[in-house]
C-alpha atoms as one frame of an Amber mdcrd trajectory, in Angstrom:
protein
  48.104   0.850 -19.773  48.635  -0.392 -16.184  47.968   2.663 -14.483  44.743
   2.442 -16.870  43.490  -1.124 -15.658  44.430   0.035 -11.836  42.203   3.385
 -12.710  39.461   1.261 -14.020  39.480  -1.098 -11.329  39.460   1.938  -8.215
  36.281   3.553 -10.268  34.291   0.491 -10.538  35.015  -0.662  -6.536  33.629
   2.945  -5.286  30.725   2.267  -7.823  30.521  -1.442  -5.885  29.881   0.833
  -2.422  27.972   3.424  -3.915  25.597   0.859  -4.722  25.577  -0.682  -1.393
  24.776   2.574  -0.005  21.757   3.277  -2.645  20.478  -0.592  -1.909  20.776
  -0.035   1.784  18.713   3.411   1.924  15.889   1.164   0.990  16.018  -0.981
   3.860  13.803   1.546   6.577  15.296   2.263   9.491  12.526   3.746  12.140
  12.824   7.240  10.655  11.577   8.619   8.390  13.802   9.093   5.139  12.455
  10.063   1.777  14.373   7.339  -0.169  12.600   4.732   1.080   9.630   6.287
  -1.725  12.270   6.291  -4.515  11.451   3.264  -6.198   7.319   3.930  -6.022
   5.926   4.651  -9.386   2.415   5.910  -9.915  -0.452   5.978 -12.913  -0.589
   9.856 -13.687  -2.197  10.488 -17.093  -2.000   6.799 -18.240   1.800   6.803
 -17.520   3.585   5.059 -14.635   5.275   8.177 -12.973   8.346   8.414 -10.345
   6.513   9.475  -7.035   9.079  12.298  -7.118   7.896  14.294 -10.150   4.333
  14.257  -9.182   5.043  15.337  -5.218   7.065  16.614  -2.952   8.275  14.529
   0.367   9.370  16.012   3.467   9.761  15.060   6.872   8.190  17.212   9.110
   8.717  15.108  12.093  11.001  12.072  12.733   8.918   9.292  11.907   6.683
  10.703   9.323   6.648  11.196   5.570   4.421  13.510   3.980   3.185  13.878
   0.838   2.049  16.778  -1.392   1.098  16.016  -4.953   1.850  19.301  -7.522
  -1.708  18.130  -8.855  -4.413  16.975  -6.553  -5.901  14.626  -8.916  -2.304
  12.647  -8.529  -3.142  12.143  -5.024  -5.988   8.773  -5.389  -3.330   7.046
  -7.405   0.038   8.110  -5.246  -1.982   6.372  -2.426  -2.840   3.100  -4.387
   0.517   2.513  -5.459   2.042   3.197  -1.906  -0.633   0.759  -0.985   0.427
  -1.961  -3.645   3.780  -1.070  -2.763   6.330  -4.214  -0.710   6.963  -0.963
   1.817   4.325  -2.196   4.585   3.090   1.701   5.324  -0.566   2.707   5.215
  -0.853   6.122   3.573  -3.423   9.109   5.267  -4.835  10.526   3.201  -6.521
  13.861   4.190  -7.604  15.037   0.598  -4.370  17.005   0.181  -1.723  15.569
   1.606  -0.881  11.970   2.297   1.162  11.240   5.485   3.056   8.299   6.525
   3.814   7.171   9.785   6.517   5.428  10.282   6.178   2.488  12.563   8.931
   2.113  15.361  10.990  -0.931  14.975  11.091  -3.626  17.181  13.885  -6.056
  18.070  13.290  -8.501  16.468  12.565  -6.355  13.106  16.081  -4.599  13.463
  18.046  -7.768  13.734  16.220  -9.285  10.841  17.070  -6.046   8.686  20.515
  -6.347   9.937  20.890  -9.619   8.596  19.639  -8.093   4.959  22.137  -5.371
   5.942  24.839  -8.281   5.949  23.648 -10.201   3.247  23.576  -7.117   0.814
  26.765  -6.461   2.088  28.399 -10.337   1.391  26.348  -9.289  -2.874  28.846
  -6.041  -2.677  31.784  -7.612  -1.691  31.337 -10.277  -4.198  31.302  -7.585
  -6.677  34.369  -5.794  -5.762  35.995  -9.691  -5.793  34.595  -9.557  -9.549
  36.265  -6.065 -10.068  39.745  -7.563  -8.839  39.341 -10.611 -11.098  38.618
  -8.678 -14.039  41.407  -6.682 -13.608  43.986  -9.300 -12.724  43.037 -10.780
 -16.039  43.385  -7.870 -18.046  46.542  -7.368 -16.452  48.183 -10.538 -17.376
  46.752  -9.962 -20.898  48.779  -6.697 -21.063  52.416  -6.851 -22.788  54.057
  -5.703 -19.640  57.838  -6.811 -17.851  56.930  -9.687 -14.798  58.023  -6.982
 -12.382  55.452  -4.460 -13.819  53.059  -7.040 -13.650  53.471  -7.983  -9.833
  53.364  -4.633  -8.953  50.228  -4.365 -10.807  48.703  -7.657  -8.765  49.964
  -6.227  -5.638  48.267  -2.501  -6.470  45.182  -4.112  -7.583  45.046  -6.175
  -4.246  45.274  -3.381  -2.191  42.407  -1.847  -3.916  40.445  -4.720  -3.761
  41.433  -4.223   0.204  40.565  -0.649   0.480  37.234  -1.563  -1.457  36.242
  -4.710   0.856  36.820  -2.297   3.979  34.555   0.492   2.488  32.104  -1.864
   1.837  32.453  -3.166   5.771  32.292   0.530   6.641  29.318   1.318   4.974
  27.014  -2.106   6.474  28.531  -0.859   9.785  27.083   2.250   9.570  23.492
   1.233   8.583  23.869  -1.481  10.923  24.653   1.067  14.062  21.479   3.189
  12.559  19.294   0.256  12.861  20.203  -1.411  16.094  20.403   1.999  17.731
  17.564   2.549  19.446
């Protein structure tokens, strides 16, 4: 059962970081990167449709997106919702492909996203903190010998450790992308 909890608690730290790194591919760094688009939704049909199953996105050059809709008559209201989207890009429209240019950062813009870099960082190590309290719980809950049980502690702690320092890892990284220039 320990080797269960310890399992458990290893899974659910990578998850922590994995969702760092999905929450920070949001956050636009001065390239282009299709995942930015990821969360835009548009009316196809009456339905509110992921951008990604009514176009394709490529990057044919470092700082622009573009966009080909599989159906043409997709491509008025893939523009409005990039439009009424919090992503701050103005879509061209040509009649068949929308492009988007990707503005170049300035200073002052990367260290305000590297602050949200940090802050969503503090949210994921929070989370892994969570993880290790759940599991320290459950642990003492478990019908185990007191030696068991602070070896248990002690293993959990150093995955909390190991989690904590990917999370650091990963803000570093998108921190370096951003304040690179």
């Amino acid at each position: 059962m320990a080797n269960q909890i310890l399992d458990s608690t290893k899974a659910r730290m990578v998850k922590a970081g994995e969702s760092l790194q999905h929450q920070l591919g949001n956050i636009r760094a001065g390239v282009a990167n299709p995942t930015i688009l990821r969360n835009i939704t548009a009316e196809y049909y009456g339905a509110d449709t992921p951008l990604n199953q009514l176009a394709s996105v490529t990057v044919p050059e470092a700082r622009v997106l573009l966009i080909t809709p599989f159906d043409k008559t997709a491509l008025k209201a893939i523009e409005q919702s990039i439009f009424a989207s919090d992503l701050g890009l103005t879509p061209a429209n040509d009649g068949s492909v929308i492009r988007l240019v990707i503005p170049a950062l300035t200073e002052e813009t990367r260290k305000d996203l590297a602050k949200e870099v940090k802050a969503e960082a503090e949210k994921a190590k929070v989370a892994v903190r969570n993880i290790r309290r759940d599991a320290l719980d459950s642990a003492k809950k478990e019908e185990i010998s007191e030696d068991e049980l602070r070896k248990l502690e002690k293993d959990i702690q150093t995955a909390t450790d190991e989690g904590v320092k990917n999370v650091e890892q990963i803000a570093a990284d998108k921190e370096n992308e951003l304040l690179t220039i």
